[in-house]
mmCIF file of C-alpha atoms and ligand atoms in Angstrom:
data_model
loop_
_atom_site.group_PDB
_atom_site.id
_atom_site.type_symbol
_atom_site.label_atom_id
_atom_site.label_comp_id
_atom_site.label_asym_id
_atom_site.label_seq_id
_atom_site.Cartn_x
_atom_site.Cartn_y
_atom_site.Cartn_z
ATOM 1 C CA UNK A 21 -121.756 35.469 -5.559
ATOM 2 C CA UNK A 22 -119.998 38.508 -3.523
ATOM 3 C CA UNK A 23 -116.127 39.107 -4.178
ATOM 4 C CA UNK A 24 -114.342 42.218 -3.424
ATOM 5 C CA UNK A 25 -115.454 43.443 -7.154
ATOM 6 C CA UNK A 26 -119.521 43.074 -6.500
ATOM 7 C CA UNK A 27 -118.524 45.112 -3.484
ATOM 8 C CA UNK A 28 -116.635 47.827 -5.173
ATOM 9 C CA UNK A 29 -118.800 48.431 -7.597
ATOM 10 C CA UNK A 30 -122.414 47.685 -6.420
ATOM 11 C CA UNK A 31 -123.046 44.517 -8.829
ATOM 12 C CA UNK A 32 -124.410 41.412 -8.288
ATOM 13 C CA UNK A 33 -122.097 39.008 -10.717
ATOM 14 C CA UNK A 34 -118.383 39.784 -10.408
ATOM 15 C CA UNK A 35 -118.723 40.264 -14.360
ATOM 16 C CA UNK A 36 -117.619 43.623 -16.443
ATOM 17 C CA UNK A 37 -117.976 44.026 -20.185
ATOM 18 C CA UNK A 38 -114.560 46.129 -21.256
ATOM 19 C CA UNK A 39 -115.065 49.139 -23.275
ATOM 20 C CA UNK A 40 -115.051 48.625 -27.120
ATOM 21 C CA UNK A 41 -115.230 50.868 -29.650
ATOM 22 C CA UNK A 42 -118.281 51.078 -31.524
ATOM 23 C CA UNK A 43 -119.814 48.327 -29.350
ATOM 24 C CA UNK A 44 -119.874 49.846 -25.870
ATOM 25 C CA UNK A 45 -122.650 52.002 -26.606
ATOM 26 C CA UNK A 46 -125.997 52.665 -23.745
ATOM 27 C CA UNK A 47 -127.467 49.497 -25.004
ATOM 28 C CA UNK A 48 -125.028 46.954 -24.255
ATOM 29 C CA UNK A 49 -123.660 48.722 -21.376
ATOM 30 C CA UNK A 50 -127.726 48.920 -20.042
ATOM 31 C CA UNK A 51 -128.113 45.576 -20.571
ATOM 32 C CA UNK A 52 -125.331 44.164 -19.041
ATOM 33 C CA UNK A 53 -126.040 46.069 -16.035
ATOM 34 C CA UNK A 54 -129.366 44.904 -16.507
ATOM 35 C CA UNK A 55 -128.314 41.694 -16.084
ATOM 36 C CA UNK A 56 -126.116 41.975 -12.982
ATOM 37 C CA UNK A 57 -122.786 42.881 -13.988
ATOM 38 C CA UNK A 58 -121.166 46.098 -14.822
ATOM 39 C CA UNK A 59 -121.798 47.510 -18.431
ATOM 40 C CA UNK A 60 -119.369 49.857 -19.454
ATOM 41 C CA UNK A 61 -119.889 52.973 -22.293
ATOM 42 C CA UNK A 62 -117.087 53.246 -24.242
ATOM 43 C CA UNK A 63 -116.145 57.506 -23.736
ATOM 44 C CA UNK A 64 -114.697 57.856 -26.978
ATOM 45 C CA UNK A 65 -116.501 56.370 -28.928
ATOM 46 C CA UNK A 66 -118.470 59.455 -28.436
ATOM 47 C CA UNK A 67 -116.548 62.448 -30.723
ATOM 48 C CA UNK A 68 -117.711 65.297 -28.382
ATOM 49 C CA UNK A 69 -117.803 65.102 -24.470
ATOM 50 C CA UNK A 70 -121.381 66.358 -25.346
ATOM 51 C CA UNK A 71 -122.328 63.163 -27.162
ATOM 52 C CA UNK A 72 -120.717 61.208 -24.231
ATOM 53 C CA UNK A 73 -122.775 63.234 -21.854
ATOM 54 C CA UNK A 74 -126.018 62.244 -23.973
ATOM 55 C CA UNK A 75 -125.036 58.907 -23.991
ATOM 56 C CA UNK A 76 -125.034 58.232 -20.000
ATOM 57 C CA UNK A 77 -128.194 60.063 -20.137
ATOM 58 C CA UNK A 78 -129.492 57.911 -22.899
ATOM 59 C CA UNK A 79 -127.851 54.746 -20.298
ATOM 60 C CA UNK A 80 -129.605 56.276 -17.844
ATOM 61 C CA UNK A 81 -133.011 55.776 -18.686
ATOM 62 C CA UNK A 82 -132.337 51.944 -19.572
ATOM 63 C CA UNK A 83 -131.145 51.135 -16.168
ATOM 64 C CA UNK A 84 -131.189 51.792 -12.682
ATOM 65 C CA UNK A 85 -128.233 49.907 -12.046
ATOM 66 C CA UNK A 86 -124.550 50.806 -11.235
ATOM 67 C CA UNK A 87 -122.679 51.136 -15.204
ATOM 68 C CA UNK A 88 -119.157 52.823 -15.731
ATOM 69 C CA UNK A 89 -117.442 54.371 -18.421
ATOM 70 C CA UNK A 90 -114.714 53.329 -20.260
ATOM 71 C CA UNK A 91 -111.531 56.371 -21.095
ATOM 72 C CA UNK A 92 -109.064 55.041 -23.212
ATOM 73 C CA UNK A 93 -105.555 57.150 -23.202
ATOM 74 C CA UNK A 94 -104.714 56.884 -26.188
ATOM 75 C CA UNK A 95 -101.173 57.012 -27.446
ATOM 76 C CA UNK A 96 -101.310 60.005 -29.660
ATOM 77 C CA UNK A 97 -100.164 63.937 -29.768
ATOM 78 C CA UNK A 98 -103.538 64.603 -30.931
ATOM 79 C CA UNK A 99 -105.417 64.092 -27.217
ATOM 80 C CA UNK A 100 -109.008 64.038 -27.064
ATOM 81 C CA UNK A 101 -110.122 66.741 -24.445
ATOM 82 C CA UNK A 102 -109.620 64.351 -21.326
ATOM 83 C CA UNK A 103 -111.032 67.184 -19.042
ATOM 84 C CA UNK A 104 -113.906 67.816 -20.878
ATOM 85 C CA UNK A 105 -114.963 63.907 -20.968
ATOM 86 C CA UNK A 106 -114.374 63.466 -17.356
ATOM 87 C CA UNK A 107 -116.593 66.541 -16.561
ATOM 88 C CA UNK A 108 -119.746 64.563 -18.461
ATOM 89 C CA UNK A 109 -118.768 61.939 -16.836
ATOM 90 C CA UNK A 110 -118.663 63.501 -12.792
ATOM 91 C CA UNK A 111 -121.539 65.533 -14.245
ATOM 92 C CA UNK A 112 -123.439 61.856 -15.358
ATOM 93 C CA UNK A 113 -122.843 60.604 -11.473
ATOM 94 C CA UNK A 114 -121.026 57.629 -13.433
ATOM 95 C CA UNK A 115 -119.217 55.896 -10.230
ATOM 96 C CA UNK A 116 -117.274 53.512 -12.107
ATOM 97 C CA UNK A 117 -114.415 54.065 -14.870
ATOM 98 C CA UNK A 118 -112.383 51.811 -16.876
ATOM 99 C CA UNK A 119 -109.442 53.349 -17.872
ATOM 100 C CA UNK A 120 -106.884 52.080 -20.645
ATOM 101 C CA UNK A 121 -103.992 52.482 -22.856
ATOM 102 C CA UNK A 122 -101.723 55.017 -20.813
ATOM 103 C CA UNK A 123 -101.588 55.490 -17.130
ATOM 104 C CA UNK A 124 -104.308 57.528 -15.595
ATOM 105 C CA UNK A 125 -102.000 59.210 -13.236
ATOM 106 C CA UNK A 126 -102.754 63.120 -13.937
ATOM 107 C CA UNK A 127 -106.372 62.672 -14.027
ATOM 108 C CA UNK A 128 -106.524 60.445 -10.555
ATOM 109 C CA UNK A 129 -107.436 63.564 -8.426
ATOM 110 C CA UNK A 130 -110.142 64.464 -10.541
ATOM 111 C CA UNK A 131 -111.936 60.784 -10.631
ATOM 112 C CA UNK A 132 -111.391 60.534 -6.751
ATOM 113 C CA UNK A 133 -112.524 63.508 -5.844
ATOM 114 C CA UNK A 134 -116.004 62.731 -7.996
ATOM 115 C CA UNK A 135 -116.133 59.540 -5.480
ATOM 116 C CA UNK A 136 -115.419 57.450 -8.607
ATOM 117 C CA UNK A 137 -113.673 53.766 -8.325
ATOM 118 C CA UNK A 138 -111.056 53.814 -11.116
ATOM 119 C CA UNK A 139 -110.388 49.856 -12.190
ATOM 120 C CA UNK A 140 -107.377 50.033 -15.231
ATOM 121 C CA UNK A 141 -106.719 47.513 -17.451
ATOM 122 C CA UNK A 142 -103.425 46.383 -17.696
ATOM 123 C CA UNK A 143 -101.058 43.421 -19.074
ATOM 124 C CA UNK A 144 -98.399 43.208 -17.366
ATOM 125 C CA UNK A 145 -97.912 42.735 -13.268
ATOM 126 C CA UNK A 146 -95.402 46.273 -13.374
ATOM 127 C CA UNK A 147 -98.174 48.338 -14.693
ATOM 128 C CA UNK A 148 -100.664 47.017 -12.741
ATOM 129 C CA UNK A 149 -98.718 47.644 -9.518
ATOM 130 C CA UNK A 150 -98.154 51.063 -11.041
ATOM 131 C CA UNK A 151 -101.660 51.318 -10.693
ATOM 132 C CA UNK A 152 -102.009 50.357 -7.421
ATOM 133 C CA UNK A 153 -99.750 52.760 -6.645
ATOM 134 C CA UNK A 154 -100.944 56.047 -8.359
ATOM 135 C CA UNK A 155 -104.774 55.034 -6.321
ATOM 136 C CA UNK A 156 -106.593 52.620 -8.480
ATOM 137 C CA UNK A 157 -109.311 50.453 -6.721
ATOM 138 C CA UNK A 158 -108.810 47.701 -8.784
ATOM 139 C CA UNK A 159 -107.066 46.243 -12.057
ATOM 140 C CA UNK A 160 -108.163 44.498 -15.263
ATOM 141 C CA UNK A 161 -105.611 42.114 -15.875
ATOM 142 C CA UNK A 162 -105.438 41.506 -19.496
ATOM 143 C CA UNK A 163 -103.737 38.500 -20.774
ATOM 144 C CA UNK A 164 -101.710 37.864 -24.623
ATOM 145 C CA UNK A 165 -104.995 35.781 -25.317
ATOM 146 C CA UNK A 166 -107.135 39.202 -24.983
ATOM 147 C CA UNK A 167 -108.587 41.048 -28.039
ATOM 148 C CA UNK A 168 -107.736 44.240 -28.670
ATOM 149 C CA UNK A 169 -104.300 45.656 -27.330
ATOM 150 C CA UNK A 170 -102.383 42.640 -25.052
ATOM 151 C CA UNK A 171 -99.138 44.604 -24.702
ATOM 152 C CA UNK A 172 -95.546 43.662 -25.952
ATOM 153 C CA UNK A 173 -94.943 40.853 -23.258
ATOM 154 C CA UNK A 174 -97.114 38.040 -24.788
ATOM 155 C CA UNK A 175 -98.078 36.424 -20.904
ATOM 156 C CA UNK A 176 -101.073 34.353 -20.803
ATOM 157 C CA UNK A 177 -103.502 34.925 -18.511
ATOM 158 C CA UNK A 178 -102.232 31.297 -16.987
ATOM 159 C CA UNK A 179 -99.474 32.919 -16.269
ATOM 160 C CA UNK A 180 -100.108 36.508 -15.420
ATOM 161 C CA UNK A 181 -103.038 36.231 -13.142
ATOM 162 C CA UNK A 182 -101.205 33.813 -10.294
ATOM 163 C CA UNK A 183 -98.568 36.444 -10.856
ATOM 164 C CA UNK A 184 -100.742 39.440 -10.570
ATOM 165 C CA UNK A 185 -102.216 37.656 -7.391
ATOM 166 C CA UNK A 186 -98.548 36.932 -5.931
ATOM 167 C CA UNK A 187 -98.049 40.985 -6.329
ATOM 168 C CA UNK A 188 -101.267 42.873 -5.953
ATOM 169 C CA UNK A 189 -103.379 44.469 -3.082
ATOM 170 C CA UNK A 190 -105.765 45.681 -4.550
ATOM 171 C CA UNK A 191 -108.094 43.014 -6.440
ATOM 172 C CA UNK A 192 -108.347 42.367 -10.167
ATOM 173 C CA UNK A 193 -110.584 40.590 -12.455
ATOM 174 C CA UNK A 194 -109.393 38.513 -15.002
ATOM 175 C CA UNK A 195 -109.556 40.117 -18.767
ATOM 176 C CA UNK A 196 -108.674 38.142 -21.822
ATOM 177 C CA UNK A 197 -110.076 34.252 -23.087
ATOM 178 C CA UNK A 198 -113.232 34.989 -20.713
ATOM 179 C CA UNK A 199 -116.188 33.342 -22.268
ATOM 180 C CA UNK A 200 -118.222 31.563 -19.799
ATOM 181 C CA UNK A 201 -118.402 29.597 -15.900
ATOM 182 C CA UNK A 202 -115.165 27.883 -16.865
ATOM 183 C CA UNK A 203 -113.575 30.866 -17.289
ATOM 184 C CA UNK A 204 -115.025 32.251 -14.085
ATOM 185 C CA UNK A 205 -113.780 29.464 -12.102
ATOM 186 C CA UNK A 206 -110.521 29.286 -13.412
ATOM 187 C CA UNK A 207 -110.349 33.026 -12.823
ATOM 188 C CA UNK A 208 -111.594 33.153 -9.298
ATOM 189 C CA UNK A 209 -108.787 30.096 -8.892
ATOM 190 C CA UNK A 210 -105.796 31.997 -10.223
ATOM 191 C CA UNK A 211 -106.141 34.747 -7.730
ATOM 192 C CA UNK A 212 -108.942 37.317 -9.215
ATOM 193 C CA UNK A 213 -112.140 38.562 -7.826
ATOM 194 C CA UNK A 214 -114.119 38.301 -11.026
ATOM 195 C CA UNK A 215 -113.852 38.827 -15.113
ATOM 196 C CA UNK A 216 -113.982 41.109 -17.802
ATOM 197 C CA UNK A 217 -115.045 40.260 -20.974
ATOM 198 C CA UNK A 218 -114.870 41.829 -24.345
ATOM 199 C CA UNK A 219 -115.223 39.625 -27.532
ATOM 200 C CA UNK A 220 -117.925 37.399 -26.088
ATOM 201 C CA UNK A 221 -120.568 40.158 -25.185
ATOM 202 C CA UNK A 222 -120.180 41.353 -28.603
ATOM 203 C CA UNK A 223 -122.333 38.265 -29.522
ATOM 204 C CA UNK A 224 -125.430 38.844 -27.621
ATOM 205 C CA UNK A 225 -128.437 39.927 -28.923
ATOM 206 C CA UNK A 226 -128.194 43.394 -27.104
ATOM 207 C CA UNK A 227 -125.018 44.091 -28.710
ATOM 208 C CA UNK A 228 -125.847 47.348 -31.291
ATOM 209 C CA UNK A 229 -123.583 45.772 -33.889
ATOM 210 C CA UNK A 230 -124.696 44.764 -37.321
ATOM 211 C CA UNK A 231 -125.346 40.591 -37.225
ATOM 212 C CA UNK A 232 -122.751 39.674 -39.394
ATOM 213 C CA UNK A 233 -120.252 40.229 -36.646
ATOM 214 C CA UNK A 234 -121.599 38.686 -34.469
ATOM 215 C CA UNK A 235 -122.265 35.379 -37.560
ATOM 216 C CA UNK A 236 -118.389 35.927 -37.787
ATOM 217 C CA UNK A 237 -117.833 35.375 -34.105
ATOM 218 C CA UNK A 238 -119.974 32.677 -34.162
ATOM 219 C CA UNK A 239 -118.618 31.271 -37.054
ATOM 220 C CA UNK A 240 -114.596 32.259 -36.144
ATOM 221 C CA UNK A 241 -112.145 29.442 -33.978
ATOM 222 C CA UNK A 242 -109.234 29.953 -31.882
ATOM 223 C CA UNK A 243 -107.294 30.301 -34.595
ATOM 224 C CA UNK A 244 -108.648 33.178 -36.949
ATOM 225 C CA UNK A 245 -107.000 36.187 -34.678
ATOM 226 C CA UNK A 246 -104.156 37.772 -35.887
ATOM 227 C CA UNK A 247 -101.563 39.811 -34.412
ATOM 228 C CA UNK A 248 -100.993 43.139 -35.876
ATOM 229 C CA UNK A 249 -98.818 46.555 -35.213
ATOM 230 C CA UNK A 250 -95.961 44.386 -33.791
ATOM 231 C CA UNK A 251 -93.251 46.732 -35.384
ATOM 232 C CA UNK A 252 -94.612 49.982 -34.354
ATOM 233 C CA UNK A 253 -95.244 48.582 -30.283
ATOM 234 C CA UNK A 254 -98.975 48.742 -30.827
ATOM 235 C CA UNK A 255 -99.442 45.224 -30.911
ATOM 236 C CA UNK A 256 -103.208 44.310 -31.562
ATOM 237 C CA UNK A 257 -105.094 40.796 -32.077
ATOM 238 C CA UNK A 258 -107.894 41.396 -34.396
ATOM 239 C CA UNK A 259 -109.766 38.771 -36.433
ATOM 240 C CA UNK A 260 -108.536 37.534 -39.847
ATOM 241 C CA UNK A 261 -110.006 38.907 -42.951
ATOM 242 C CA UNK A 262 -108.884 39.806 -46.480
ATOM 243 C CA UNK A 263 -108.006 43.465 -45.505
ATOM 244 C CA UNK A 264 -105.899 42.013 -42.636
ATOM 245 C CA UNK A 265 -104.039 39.678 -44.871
ATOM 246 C CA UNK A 266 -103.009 42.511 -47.344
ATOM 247 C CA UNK A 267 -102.150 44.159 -44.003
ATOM 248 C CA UNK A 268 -99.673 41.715 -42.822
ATOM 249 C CA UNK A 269 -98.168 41.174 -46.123
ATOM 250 C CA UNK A 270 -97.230 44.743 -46.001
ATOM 251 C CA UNK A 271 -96.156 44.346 -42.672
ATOM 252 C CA UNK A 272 -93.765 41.254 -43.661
ATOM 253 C CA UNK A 273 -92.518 43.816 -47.079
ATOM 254 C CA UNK A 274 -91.163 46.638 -44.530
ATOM 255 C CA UNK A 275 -90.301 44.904 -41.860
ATOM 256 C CA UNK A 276 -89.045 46.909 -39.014
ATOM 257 C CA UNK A 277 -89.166 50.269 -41.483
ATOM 258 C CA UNK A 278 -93.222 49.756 -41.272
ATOM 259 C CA UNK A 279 -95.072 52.924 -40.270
ATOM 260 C CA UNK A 280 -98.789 53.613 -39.392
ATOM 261 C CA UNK A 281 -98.819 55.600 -42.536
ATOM 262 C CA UNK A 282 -98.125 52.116 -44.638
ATOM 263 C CA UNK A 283 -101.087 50.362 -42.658
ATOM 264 C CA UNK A 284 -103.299 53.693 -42.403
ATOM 265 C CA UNK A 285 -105.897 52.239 -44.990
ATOM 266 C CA UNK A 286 -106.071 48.902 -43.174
ATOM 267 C CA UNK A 287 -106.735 50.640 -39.709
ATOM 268 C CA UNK A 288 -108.219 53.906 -40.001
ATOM 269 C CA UNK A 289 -111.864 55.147 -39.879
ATOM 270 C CA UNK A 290 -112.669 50.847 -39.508
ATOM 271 C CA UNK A 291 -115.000 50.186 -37.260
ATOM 272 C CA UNK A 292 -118.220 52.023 -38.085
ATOM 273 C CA UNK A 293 -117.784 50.070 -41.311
ATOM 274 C CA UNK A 294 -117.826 46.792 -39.511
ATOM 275 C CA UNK A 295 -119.649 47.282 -36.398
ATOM 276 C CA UNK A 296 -122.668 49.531 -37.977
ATOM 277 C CA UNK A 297 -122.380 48.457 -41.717
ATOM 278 C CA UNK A 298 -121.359 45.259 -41.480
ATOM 279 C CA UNK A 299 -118.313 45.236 -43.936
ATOM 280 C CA UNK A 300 -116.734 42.342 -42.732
ATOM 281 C CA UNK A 301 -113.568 42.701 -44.944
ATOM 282 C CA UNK A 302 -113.183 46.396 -44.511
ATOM 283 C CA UNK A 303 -110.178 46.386 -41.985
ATOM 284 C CA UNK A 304 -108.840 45.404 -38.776
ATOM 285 C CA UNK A 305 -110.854 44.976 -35.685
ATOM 286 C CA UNK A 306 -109.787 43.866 -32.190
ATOM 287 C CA UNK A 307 -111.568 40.176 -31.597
ATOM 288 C CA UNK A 308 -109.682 38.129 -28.842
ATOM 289 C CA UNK A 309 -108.976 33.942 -29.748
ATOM 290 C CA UNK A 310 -112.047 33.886 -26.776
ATOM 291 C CA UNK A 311 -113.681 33.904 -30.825
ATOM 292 C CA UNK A 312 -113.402 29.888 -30.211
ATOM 293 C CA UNK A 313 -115.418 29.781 -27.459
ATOM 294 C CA UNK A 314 -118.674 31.458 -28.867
ATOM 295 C CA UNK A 315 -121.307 29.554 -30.030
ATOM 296 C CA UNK A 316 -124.324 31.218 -29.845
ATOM 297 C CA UNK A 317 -125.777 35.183 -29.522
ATOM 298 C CA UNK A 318 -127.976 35.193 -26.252
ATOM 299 C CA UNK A 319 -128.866 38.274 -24.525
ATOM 300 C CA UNK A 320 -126.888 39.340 -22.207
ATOM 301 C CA UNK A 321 -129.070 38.176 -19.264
ATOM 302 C CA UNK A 322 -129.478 34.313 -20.849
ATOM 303 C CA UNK A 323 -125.275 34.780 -20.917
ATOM 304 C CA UNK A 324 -124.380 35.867 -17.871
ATOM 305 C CA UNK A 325 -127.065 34.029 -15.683
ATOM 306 C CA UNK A 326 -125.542 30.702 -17.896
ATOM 307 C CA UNK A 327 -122.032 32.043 -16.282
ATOM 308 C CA UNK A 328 -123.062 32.156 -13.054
ATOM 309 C CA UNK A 329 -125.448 28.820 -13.414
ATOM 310 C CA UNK A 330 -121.859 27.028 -15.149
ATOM 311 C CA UNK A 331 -119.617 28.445 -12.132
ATOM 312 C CA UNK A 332 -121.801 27.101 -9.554
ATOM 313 C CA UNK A 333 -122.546 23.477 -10.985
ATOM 314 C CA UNK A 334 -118.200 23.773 -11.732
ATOM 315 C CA UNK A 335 -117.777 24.521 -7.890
ATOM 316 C CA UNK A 336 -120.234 22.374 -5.850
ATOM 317 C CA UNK A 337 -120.213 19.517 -8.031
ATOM 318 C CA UNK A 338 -117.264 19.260 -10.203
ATOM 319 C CA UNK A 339 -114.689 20.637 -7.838
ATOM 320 C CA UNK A 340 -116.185 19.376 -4.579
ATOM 321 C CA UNK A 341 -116.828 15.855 -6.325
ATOM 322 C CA UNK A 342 -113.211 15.570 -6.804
ATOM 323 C CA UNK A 343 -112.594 15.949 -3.010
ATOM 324 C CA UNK A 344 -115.094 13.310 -2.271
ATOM 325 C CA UNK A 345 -114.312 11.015 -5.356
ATOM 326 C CA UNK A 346 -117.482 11.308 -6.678
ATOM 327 C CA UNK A 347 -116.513 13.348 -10.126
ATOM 328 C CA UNK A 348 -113.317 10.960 -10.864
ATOM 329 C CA UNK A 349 -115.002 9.668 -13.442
ATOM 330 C CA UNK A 350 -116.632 12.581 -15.280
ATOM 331 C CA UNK A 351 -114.665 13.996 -17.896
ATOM 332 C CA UNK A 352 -116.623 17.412 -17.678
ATOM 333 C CA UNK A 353 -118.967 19.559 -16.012
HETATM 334 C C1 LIG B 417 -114.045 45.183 -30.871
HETATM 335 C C2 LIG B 417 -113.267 45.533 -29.650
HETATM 336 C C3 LIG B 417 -113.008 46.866 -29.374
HETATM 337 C C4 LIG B 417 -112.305 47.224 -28.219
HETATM 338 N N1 LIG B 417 -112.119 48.556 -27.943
HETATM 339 C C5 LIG B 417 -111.520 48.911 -26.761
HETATM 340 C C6 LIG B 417 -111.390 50.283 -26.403
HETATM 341 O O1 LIG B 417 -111.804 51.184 -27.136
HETATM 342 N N2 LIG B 417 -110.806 50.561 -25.209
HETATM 343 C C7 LIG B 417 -110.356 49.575 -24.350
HETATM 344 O O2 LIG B 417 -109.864 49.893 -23.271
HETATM 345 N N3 LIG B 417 -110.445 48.279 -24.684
HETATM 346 C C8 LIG B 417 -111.025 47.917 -25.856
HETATM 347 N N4 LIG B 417 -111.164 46.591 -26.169
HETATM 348 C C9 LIG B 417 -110.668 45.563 -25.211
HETATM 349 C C10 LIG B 417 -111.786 45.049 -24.286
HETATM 350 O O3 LIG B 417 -112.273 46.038 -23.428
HETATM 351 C C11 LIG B 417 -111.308 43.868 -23.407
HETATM 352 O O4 LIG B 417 -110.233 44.287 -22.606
HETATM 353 C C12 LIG B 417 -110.879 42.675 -24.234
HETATM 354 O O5 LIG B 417 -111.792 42.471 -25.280
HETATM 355 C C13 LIG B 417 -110.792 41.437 -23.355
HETATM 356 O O6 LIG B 417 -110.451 40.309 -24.109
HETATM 357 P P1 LIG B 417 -111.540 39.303 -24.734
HETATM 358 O O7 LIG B 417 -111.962 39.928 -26.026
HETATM 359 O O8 LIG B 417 -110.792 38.045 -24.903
HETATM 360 O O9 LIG B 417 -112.689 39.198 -23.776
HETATM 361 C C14 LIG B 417 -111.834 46.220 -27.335
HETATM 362 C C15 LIG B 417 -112.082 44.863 -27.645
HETATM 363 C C16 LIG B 417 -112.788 44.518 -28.766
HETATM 364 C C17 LIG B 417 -113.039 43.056 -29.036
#
């Protein structure tokens, strides 16, 4: 399949795993690019712009294939060294980089003039055509249904990718409830040139995470994410656990007098206990209701060549059987 997003970036399945913390490390990222789509290190993950240096090198040697890095901007007056990751990053000859959280205005020049296309996520249509504007190549449009951060406007992706299509230039995959050729489909409908997905590759076999999250993905329905950080504007859906529940009950004590200190033992220093130890209880981490929609842990090829297998079966028969009467009948793929 070619859409303007295997073109930007070299790939041959308009597919991109997002950055996630603890997950998006060389492995996953090398064998989604394996695969065909666009795996994605996650740059802070990595404390040191050393370490993130090591790990493209580590990437590197898994793959020959186009994968990006992922920069989150993180709300905070204690920066990382920005600079100094984007140096091991020009210096890795990475060509693609997500960026997230906060716009990536100041450091545009720097990513351009390394030759690197500069997709950002965003959830809402203004701050993706702030993006467009400030030189982006493309957009990650992230719908309420996404894991991880959706933003403070709650607009499914139902709603916010026709919307992003009726505004946008530049072209955008679809981020948020992306799980398999349904998704793609639906996606590619609504106006985008492809999709990102976080949650789901998180269950594949390639995935450096210990098994029991991925059992609780597999195990976890639509309805075990919860929304957290509402009252501080740092909304996040994360999956339900005992830690989170003790969470929100503080959150429903304090009300709109909640600060990050009141939460800090719920959300700080988290995921290595969860994604490398396993601790399933030990705090909040971002899982999107996409949780619903995972059933198995394949590797990432068996995953996304089932995508691209689903989409193409949805399109030629399903879709083109309803303009020639011949899937009337069917009640699914
Ligand atoms: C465990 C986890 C950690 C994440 N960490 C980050 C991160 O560090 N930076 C970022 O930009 N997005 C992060 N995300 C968001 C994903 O990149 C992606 O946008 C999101 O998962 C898409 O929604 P989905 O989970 O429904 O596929 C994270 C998501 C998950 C599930």
């Amino acid at each position: 399949m070619k859409t303007a997003i295997t073109e930007l970036f070299g790939i041959e399945h308009p597919i991109i795993q997002g950055g996630m913390h603890f997950v998006g490390f060389a492995e996953l990222a090398a064998a989604v690019s394996n695969a065909g789509g666009l795996g994605i290190i996650t740059g802070l993950t990595q404390k040191t712009p050393e370490l993130l240096a090591k790990e493209i090198a580590r990437c590197r040697d898994m793959t020959d294939r186009p994968f990006g890095v992922n920069l989150t901007f993180l709300p905070t007056f204690a920066a990382p060294p920005y600079p100094e990751y984007i140096a091991a990053i020009v210096e890795g000859g990475i060509k693609a980089v997500e960026t997230a959280g906060r716009s990536p205005e100041q450091y545009m020049p720097a990513l351009k003039a390394a030759g690197i296309k500069v997709i950002h996520k965003c959830t809402s249509v203004r701050h993706s055509l702030k993006a467009e504007r400030i030189g982006c190549d493309a957009v990650s449009v992230d719908g309420f249904e996404c894991g991880g951060h959706p933003g403070e406007d709650d607009i499914p992706n139902m709603i916010l990718l026709p919307r992003a299509a009726e505004e946008l230039k530049i072209p955008f995959v679809a981020s948020g409830g992306m799980a398999d050729g349904r998704s793609l489909v639906a996606a590619l409908s609504l106006g985008a040139a492809g999709m990102n997905m976080g949650t789901r590759f998180i269950a594949t076999r390639e995935a450096p995470v210990h098994q029991n999250v991925k059992d609780a993905l597999v195990a976890a329905t639509e309805l075990d994410t919860r929304l957290i950080m509402r009252a501080l504007r740092n909304t996040e859906r994360v999956l339900k656990n005992a830690n989170v529940d003790r969470l929100l009950e503080i959150e429903r004590e304090k009300g709109a007098k909640l600060t990050i200190d009141d939460i800090h033992d719920q959300v700080a220093g988290v995921y290595p206990k969860i994604m490398l130890d396993g601790q399933m209880d030990a705090g909040a981490w971002s899982c999107g209701m996409v949780a619903g929609l995972i059933h198995d842990i394949p590797t990432c090829k068996e995953l996304i060549d089932r995508v691209m297998g689903e989409a193409e079966q949805i399109i030629r028969s399903r879709l083109l059987g309803f303009l020639d009467g011949t899937s009337a009948t069917r009640k699914v793929a």
